[in-house]
Coordinates of C-alpha atoms in Angstrom, one line a residue:
Chain A
M1 CA 84.5 133.2 52.0
T2 CA 86.7 133.1 55.2
Q3 CA 90.2 134.5 55.0
V4 CA 92.5 133.6 57.5
V5 CA 94.8 136.4 58.2
Y6 CA 98.2 135.4 59.8
D7 CA 99.5 138.0 62.5
K8 CA 103.4 137.3 62.7
P9 CA 104.0 137.8 66.5
Q10 CA 105.6 141.2 67.2
E11 CA 109.5 140.9 67.9
H12 CA 110.6 142.9 70.6
M13 CA 114.3 144.2 70.4
G14 CA 116.9 143.6 73.4
M15 CA 116.8 141.1 76.1
P16 CA 114.0 139.0 77.4
L17 CA 114.5 140.6 80.8
P18 CA 114.1 144.1 82.3
T19 CA 116.9 146.3 81.2
P20 CA 118.0 147.6 84.8
K21 CA 118.2 143.7 85.8
V22 CA 120.4 143.2 82.6
A23 CA 122.6 146.0 83.9
M24 CA 122.7 145.0 87.4
W25 CA 124.0 141.4 86.3
L26 CA 126.5 142.8 84.2
F27 CA 127.9 145.0 87.1
L28 CA 127.9 141.6 89.2
V29 CA 130.0 139.7 86.8
T30 CA 132.5 142.7 86.9
E31 CA 132.6 142.1 90.7
I32 CA 132.9 138.7 90.6
M33 CA 136.0 139.1 88.1
F34 CA 137.3 141.4 90.9
F35 CA 136.9 139.3 93.8
T36 CA 137.9 136.1 91.9
A37 CA 141.5 138.1 91.1
L38 CA 141.7 138.8 94.9
I39 CA 140.6 135.0 95.9
G40 CA 142.5 133.5 93.1
T41 CA 145.7 135.4 94.1
Y42 CA 145.4 134.5 97.8
I43 CA 145.0 130.5 96.7
I44 CA 148.1 130.5 94.4
L45 CA 150.4 132.5 96.7
R46 CA 149.2 130.0 99.6
Q47 CA 150.0 127.2 97.3
G48 CA 153.3 128.9 96.5
T49 CA 154.7 128.6 100.0
P50 CA 158.2 126.6 99.3
A51 CA 158.4 122.9 99.8
Q52 CA 161.6 123.3 101.5
S53 CA 160.6 125.7 104.1
P54 CA 159.9 123.8 107.4
H55 CA 157.3 126.7 108.0
K56 CA 154.2 126.8 106.3
W57 CA 151.3 129.4 105.9
P58 CA 150.1 130.7 109.1
M59 CA 147.4 128.9 110.9
P60 CA 144.1 130.5 112.2
H61 CA 145.5 130.8 115.6
Q62 CA 148.9 132.2 114.8
V63 CA 147.2 135.2 113.2
H64 CA 144.5 135.6 115.9
L65 CA 141.7 134.4 113.7
I66 CA 138.8 133.2 115.7
E67 CA 136.8 130.7 113.9
W68 CA 133.3 131.3 115.7
I69 CA 133.6 135.0 115.2
G70 CA 133.8 134.3 111.2
A71 CA 131.1 131.9 111.8
L72 CA 129.0 134.2 113.2
N73 CA 129.6 136.6 110.6
T74 CA 128.6 134.4 108.2
F75 CA 125.4 133.3 110.1
V76 CA 124.6 137.4 110.1
L77 CA 124.7 137.6 106.4
I78 CA 122.8 134.6 105.7
C79 CA 120.1 136.3 107.8
S80 CA 120.7 139.6 106.3
S81 CA 120.3 137.8 102.7
F82 CA 117.0 136.1 103.9
T83 CA 115.3 139.5 105.1
V84 CA 116.2 141.6 101.8
V85 CA 114.4 138.6 99.8
L86 CA 111.3 139.2 102.3
A87 CA 111.6 142.7 101.6
H88 CA 111.3 142.4 97.8
H89 CA 108.4 139.8 98.3
A90 CA 106.7 142.2 100.5
A91 CA 107.2 145.0 97.8
V92 CA 105.5 142.5 95.3
K93 CA 102.6 142.5 97.4
A94 CA 102.3 146.0 97.7
D95 CA 103.1 145.6 101.3
M96 CA 105.5 148.4 101.8
K97 CA 105.5 149.1 105.2
K98 CA 106.7 145.4 105.8
A99 CA 109.2 146.0 102.9
A100 CA 110.8 148.9 104.6
S101 CA 110.8 147.4 107.8
Y102 CA 112.8 144.2 106.3
I103 CA 115.0 146.7 104.7
G104 CA 115.6 148.2 108.1
I105 CA 116.5 145.0 109.3
T106 CA 118.7 144.0 106.4
L107 CA 120.5 147.5 107.2
A108 CA 120.9 146.7 111.1
L109 CA 122.5 143.1 110.3
G110 CA 124.7 144.8 107.8
A111 CA 125.9 147.0 110.3
V112 CA 126.5 144.2 113.2
F113 CA 128.6 142.7 110.2
L114 CA 130.7 145.5 110.0
G115 CA 131.0 146.0 114.0
I116 CA 132.4 142.2 114.0
K117 CA 134.3 142.8 111.4
A118 CA 135.8 146.1 112.9
Y119 CA 136.3 144.1 116.3
E120 CA 138.7 141.7 114.0
Y121 CA 140.5 144.3 112.8
N122 CA 141.2 146.0 116.0
S123 CA 142.5 142.6 117.3
K124 CA 145.2 142.4 114.4
I125 CA 146.1 146.4 115.0
Q126 CA 146.8 145.3 118.7
H127 CA 148.9 142.3 117.9
D128 CA 150.8 144.2 115.4
I129 CA 149.7 141.9 112.7
L130 CA 150.1 144.1 109.9
P131 CA 151.1 144.1 106.5
G132 CA 154.9 145.2 106.7
H133 CA 155.3 144.8 110.5
I134 CA 155.7 141.0 110.9
G135 CA 158.7 139.4 111.6
E136 CA 159.6 136.7 108.6
T137 CA 162.2 134.6 109.7
L138 CA 162.5 132.1 112.7
P139 CA 165.3 129.5 113.0
Y140 CA 165.1 126.6 111.1
P141 CA 164.8 123.7 113.1
E142 CA 167.7 121.1 113.7
K143 CA 166.3 118.6 111.4
N144 CA 166.7 120.9 108.5
L145 CA 170.2 121.8 108.9
P146 CA 172.3 119.9 106.1
S147 CA 173.6 116.4 106.6
A148 CA 176.3 115.0 104.4
E149 CA 175.1 111.5 104.4
K150 CA 171.9 112.4 103.5
G151 CA 172.8 115.0 101.1
E152 CA 170.8 117.7 101.9
S153 CA 172.7 120.6 101.1
N154 CA 170.3 122.0 99.2
K155 CA 168.3 122.6 102.4
S156 CA 170.9 125.0 104.0
M157 CA 171.8 126.9 100.8
F158 CA 167.7 127.5 100.9
A159 CA 168.2 128.4 104.7
I160 CA 170.8 130.9 103.9
E161 CA 169.4 132.3 100.6
R162 CA 166.3 133.1 102.6
E163 CA 168.1 134.8 105.1
K164 CA 170.1 136.8 102.8
H165 CA 166.5 137.4 100.8
D166 CA 165.0 138.2 104.2
H167 CA 167.8 140.6 105.7
A168 CA 166.6 144.0 104.9
A169 CA 162.9 143.0 106.0
G170 CA 164.4 141.1 109.3
M171 CA 166.4 144.2 110.2
Q172 CA 163.3 146.6 109.9
Y173 CA 161.6 143.9 112.2
F174 CA 164.6 143.8 114.8
H175 CA 164.4 147.7 114.9
R176 CA 160.6 147.7 115.4
V177 CA 160.7 145.3 118.1
Q178 CA 163.8 147.0 119.7
L179 CA 161.4 150.2 119.8
Q180 CA 158.7 148.3 120.9
L181 CA 160.9 146.8 123.8
E182 CA 162.0 150.0 124.9
E183 CA 158.4 151.2 125.3
V184 CA 157.6 148.1 127.4
K185 CA 160.8 148.9 129.7
K186 CA 159.2 152.6 130.4
S187 CA 155.8 151.1 131.3
S188 CA 154.7 148.9 133.9
I189 CA 153.7 145.1 133.6
D190 CA 153.9 142.2 135.0
A191 CA 157.5 141.4 136.4
E192 CA 158.6 138.1 134.9
I193 CA 157.5 139.5 131.5
Q194 CA 159.0 142.9 132.2
K195 CA 162.3 140.9 133.1
E196 CA 162.3 138.7 129.9
C197 CA 161.6 141.9 127.7
N198 CA 164.3 143.6 129.4
A199 CA 166.8 141.1 128.9
L200 CA 165.9 140.5 125.2
L201 CA 166.6 144.3 124.7
D202 CA 169.6 144.3 126.5
K203 CA 171.0 141.4 123.8
M204 CA 169.8 143.3 121.1
T205 CA 171.3 146.5 122.0
S206 CA 174.6 146.3 124.0
A207 CA 177.7 145.2 122.0
T208 CA 179.9 146.4 124.5
A209 CA 179.5 145.9 128.6
G210 CA 180.3 148.9 130.6
E211 CA 181.3 152.4 129.6
G212 CA 185.0 153.0 129.1
Q213 CA 186.2 149.3 129.4
A214 CA 187.4 147.1 126.8
A215 CA 185.0 144.1 126.7
A216 CA 184.3 141.2 124.1
F217 CA 182.1 142.2 121.2
H218 CA 178.5 140.6 121.9
R219 CA 177.0 139.8 118.5
P220 CA 173.6 140.8 118.7
P221 CA 170.7 138.1 117.8
S222 CA 169.6 137.5 114.6
P223 CA 166.1 138.8 113.2
A224 CA 165.1 135.1 113.4
V225 CA 166.5 134.7 117.0
V226 CA 164.7 137.9 118.1
G227 CA 161.6 136.7 116.4
E228 CA 161.5 133.4 118.1
Q229 CA 162.1 134.9 121.5
V230 CA 159.5 137.8 120.9
N231 CA 156.9 134.7 120.1
E232 CA 157.9 133.1 123.6
I233 CA 157.2 136.0 125.5
L234 CA 154.1 136.6 123.6
E235 CA 152.9 133.0 124.5
K236 CA 153.7 133.6 127.9
A237 CA 151.8 137.1 128.4
E238 CA 149.0 135.4 126.8
K239 CA 148.9 132.8 129.3
K240 CA 149.2 135.7 131.9
G241 CA 146.4 137.6 130.7
V242 CA 149.2 140.5 130.0
A243 CA 148.4 142.9 127.0
L244 CA 151.8 143.3 125.3
H245 CA 152.5 145.2 122.1
L246 CA 155.1 143.3 120.4
T247 CA 154.9 142.3 117.0
P248 CA 155.3 138.4 116.5
A249 CA 157.3 136.6 114.2
I250 CA 155.2 134.8 111.9
P251 CA 156.8 133.0 108.3
F252 CA 154.6 134.5 105.3
G253 CA 152.7 136.7 108.0
N254 CA 153.2 139.8 105.9
L255 CA 152.0 138.1 102.5
W256 CA 148.9 136.5 104.9
A257 CA 148.3 140.0 106.6
S258 CA 148.3 141.3 103.1
C259 CA 145.6 139.3 101.5
Y260 CA 143.7 139.0 104.5
F261 CA 142.9 143.1 104.7
A262 CA 142.6 143.3 100.9
M263 CA 139.9 140.4 100.9
T264 CA 137.9 141.7 103.5
G265 CA 138.7 145.2 103.5
F266 CA 137.2 145.2 100.1
H267 CA 134.2 142.8 101.1
A268 CA 133.5 145.4 103.8
L269 CA 133.6 148.2 101.6
H270 CA 131.1 146.3 99.3
V271 CA 128.8 145.5 102.6
F272 CA 129.1 149.2 103.6
G273 CA 128.2 150.4 100.0
G274 CA 125.1 148.3 100.4
I275 CA 124.3 150.1 103.7
V276 CA 124.4 153.1 102.2
V277 CA 121.7 152.3 99.3
F278 CA 119.7 150.7 102.2
V279 CA 119.6 154.2 104.0
I280 CA 118.5 155.8 100.8
V281 CA 115.6 153.4 100.7
L282 CA 114.6 154.2 104.0
L283 CA 115.0 158.1 103.7
I284 CA 112.7 157.4 100.4
A285 CA 110.3 155.3 102.5
A286 CA 110.4 158.2 105.4
L287 CA 109.0 160.4 102.6
G288 CA 106.5 158.3 102.0
R289 CA 107.4 157.9 98.3
F290 CA 108.0 154.2 98.8
G291 CA 105.7 152.3 96.7
P292 CA 104.9 149.2 94.6
Q293 CA 106.7 150.6 91.7
H294 CA 110.2 150.3 93.6
A295 CA 109.8 146.2 93.9
T296 CA 112.3 146.0 90.8
M297 CA 114.5 148.5 92.7
L298 CA 114.5 146.1 95.7
E299 CA 115.0 143.3 93.5
L300 CA 118.2 144.7 92.3
I301 CA 119.1 145.6 95.5
G302 CA 118.6 142.2 96.7
L303 CA 121.0 140.7 93.7
Y304 CA 123.9 143.1 94.6
W305 CA 123.2 142.2 98.7
H306 CA 123.4 138.3 97.8
F307 CA 125.9 138.6 95.5
V308 CA 128.1 140.2 98.6
D309 CA 127.0 137.5 100.7
I310 CA 128.2 134.9 98.1
V311 CA 131.5 136.6 98.1
W312 CA 131.7 136.1 102.0
I313 CA 130.5 132.3 101.8
F314 CA 133.6 131.5 100.2
L315 CA 136.0 134.1 101.8
F316 CA 134.9 132.5 105.3
P317 CA 136.1 128.9 104.8
L318 CA 139.4 129.8 102.7
L319 CA 140.6 132.4 105.6
Y320 CA 139.1 130.9 108.6
L321 CA 138.9 126.9 108.0
V322 CA 140.6 125.7 105.3
Chain B
M1 CA 88.1 131.4 87.5
S2 CA 86.2 133.9 89.7
E3 CA 88.3 136.8 91.2
T4 CA 88.5 135.6 94.5
G5 CA 89.8 132.0 93.1
H6 CA 92.7 133.7 91.2
A7 CA 93.6 135.8 94.2
T8 CA 93.8 132.3 96.2
T9 CA 95.8 131.1 93.9
H10 CA 98.1 133.9 94.0
D11 CA 98.1 134.0 97.9
A12 CA 99.1 130.4 97.8
A13 CA 102.1 131.0 95.2
H14 CA 103.4 133.8 97.5
D15 CA 103.2 131.5 100.2
L16 CA 105.0 128.6 98.5
R17 CA 107.6 131.2 97.8
V18 CA 108.0 132.3 101.4
K19 CA 108.5 128.7 102.2
A20 CA 111.0 128.0 99.9
Y21 CA 113.2 131.0 101.0
F22 CA 112.8 130.3 104.7
T23 CA 114.1 126.4 104.0
V24 CA 116.8 127.8 101.8
F25 CA 117.7 130.0 105.0
I26 CA 117.8 127.2 107.4
A27 CA 119.8 124.9 105.0
L28 CA 122.4 127.6 104.8
S29 CA 122.4 127.8 108.2
V30 CA 122.8 124.4 108.6
F31 CA 125.7 124.4 106.0
T32 CA 127.4 126.8 107.9
A33 CA 127.4 124.7 111.2
I34 CA 128.6 121.6 109.1
S35 CA 131.8 123.3 108.0
F36 CA 132.5 124.9 111.3
L37 CA 132.3 121.6 112.7
A38 CA 134.1 120.0 109.9
N39 CA 136.9 122.5 110.9
E40 CA 136.8 121.7 114.6
A41 CA 136.4 117.7 113.8
V42 CA 139.8 118.0 112.0
R43 CA 141.4 120.0 114.6
Q44 CA 140.4 117.1 116.9
G45 CA 142.1 114.5 114.7
W46 CA 138.6 113.1 114.3
I47 CA 138.8 113.1 110.3
G48 CA 141.6 114.0 107.6
V49 CA 142.8 117.3 106.3
Y50 CA 141.4 116.3 102.8
A51 CA 138.3 115.0 103.8
S52 CA 137.5 118.3 105.8
F53 CA 138.8 120.4 102.8
A54 CA 136.6 118.4 100.7
I55 CA 133.5 119.2 103.3
I56 CA 134.0 122.7 103.6
I57 CA 134.6 123.7 99.8
G58 CA 131.6 121.4 99.1
V59 CA 129.5 123.1 101.6
A60 CA 130.2 126.3 100.4
V61 CA 129.4 125.6 96.6
I62 CA 126.2 124.2 97.7
K63 CA 125.5 127.4 99.7
A64 CA 126.5 129.5 96.8
F65 CA 124.1 127.6 94.5
L66 CA 121.5 128.0 97.1
V67 CA 121.6 131.7 97.3
G68 CA 122.1 132.0 93.7
M69 CA 119.2 129.9 92.7
I70 CA 116.6 130.8 95.1
F71 CA 117.7 134.1 96.6
M72 CA 118.9 135.6 93.3
H73 CA 115.9 134.2 91.5
L74 CA 118.5 132.0 88.7
N75 CA 115.8 129.2 89.0
F76 CA 113.6 131.8 86.8
D77 CA 116.5 133.8 85.1
W78 CA 119.3 131.3 84.3
G79 CA 118.2 131.0 80.8
K80 CA 118.3 134.7 80.2
V81 CA 121.4 135.3 81.8
Y82 CA 123.6 132.5 81.6
F83 CA 125.8 133.7 78.9
I84 CA 126.7 136.5 80.9
I85 CA 128.0 134.6 84.2
V86 CA 129.6 131.6 82.7
P87 CA 132.6 133.0 80.5
I88 CA 133.3 134.9 84.1
F89 CA 133.8 131.6 85.9
I90 CA 135.7 130.4 82.6
L91 CA 137.9 133.5 82.9
G92 CA 138.8 133.2 86.6
V93 CA 139.9 129.4 86.5
M94 CA 141.7 130.4 83.7
M95 CA 143.3 133.2 85.5
M96 CA 144.6 131.0 88.1
L97 CA 145.6 128.5 85.9
V98 CA 147.9 131.1 83.9
L99 CA 149.4 132.6 87.1
M100 CA 150.2 129.1 88.6
P101 CA 153.4 127.8 87.0
D102 CA 155.2 131.3 88.1
I103 CA 154.1 131.2 91.8
V104 CA 153.0 127.6 92.5
I105 CA 155.6 125.7 90.9
A106 CA 158.4 127.6 90.6
W107 CA 162.5 127.4 91.4
Q108 CA 162.9 128.8 95.0
P109 CA 166.2 130.2 96.3
G110 CA 169.2 128.0 96.7
Q111 CA 167.5 125.1 94.3
N112 CA 169.6 124.4 91.7
P113 CA 168.4 125.6 88.4
L114 CA 169.4 122.6 86.4
E115 CA 167.2 120.3 88.2
P116 CA 163.1 120.8 87.8
P117 CA 161.4 122.9 89.7
V118 CA 160.1 121.5 92.8
S119 CA 156.2 121.5 92.6
T120 CA 155.4 123.0 96.1
T121 CA 151.8 122.2 97.9
G122 CA 152.2 124.7 100.8
T123 CA 149.2 123.0 102.6
R124 CA 149.2 122.3 106.2

């Protein structure tokens, strides 16, 4: 008599995935929350710019963001994502020399990305577009002044409240520009630009005319007027190709700069972290210890690198395009 | 099946995967160009702001989807990791929704507090 013995299939503890992969995904979701906090904050701060203000969130050209450079950086990261997945593919096929080559190319592309980012940061530093430096107020356009017939008294109240609110920051900007203009006075630049800078400096500093002489008090210009004139001087200097270190006045510029440097700075740190890992992989390869057993490691490194790519895929349009 | 037959099938599967990676790479490059051109189009006035916004964000979502599905092998692993990933996206959206009333829909200086708050858009 035959007997049929039914063996229950052996049950395994844990996930239907290799444990390191689970760990990497858990880490990646914490990183998703991290960048969601940064990007989400940027979105709601941008959407929170007051409707009553005639000034809107800065346009890319106002803050010296060049779209094609951002697009180039996006393409560089896409290429690096492609090469890192090919590296894993080569490791699975036990072609470790190819895998190491692809890792080297990915490292090089990551370095190119950081180089382009450094160039962009240098541009911001040269234009003094840094958090806490930028002038926040510009004169309100005529059409926004109160009109009794239209009953738009709210708008003048808004303008007054904004200037009161921004007074301390405005005077900080005033003094910063004053110091910069004094530096420009000592340097030798284009004559016309120099003349305009000196005229602005005179207006900002001289309250009386002549030593020992009674003179009418000249009210110094407000930070908003200073900002407007600085912007005009910078525009003329740019047309003439003159490099001028003056801080522009860009409404909501400090908020923009804080968001920009926070988001792209943390992203760049993540790219750098990935590059460090690629260096370690190449060192392992150089020591001759790189083998098919490292295929899973390459897959996990690839997961991290693709995540960094996905973050930039969202950062690029939100900062440069939209 | 003979060993050479198995190896051939295995190699064919590998080649198909490389082809898939390359196709996704080309698609990502094309989509990046599309979003850049959409931005240029709105600057030239050929399309509206909202249309370009929809194209650019839509393209970004498609690119993220392609990278996630093909490069990150989620087409194989989704069923095993979705419960880790999905709650995070829900939390992310919730975080923005929770902060929105205080920052976006808020009273601005100089506004009469007895009037309802002004809904700001802030978009260009």
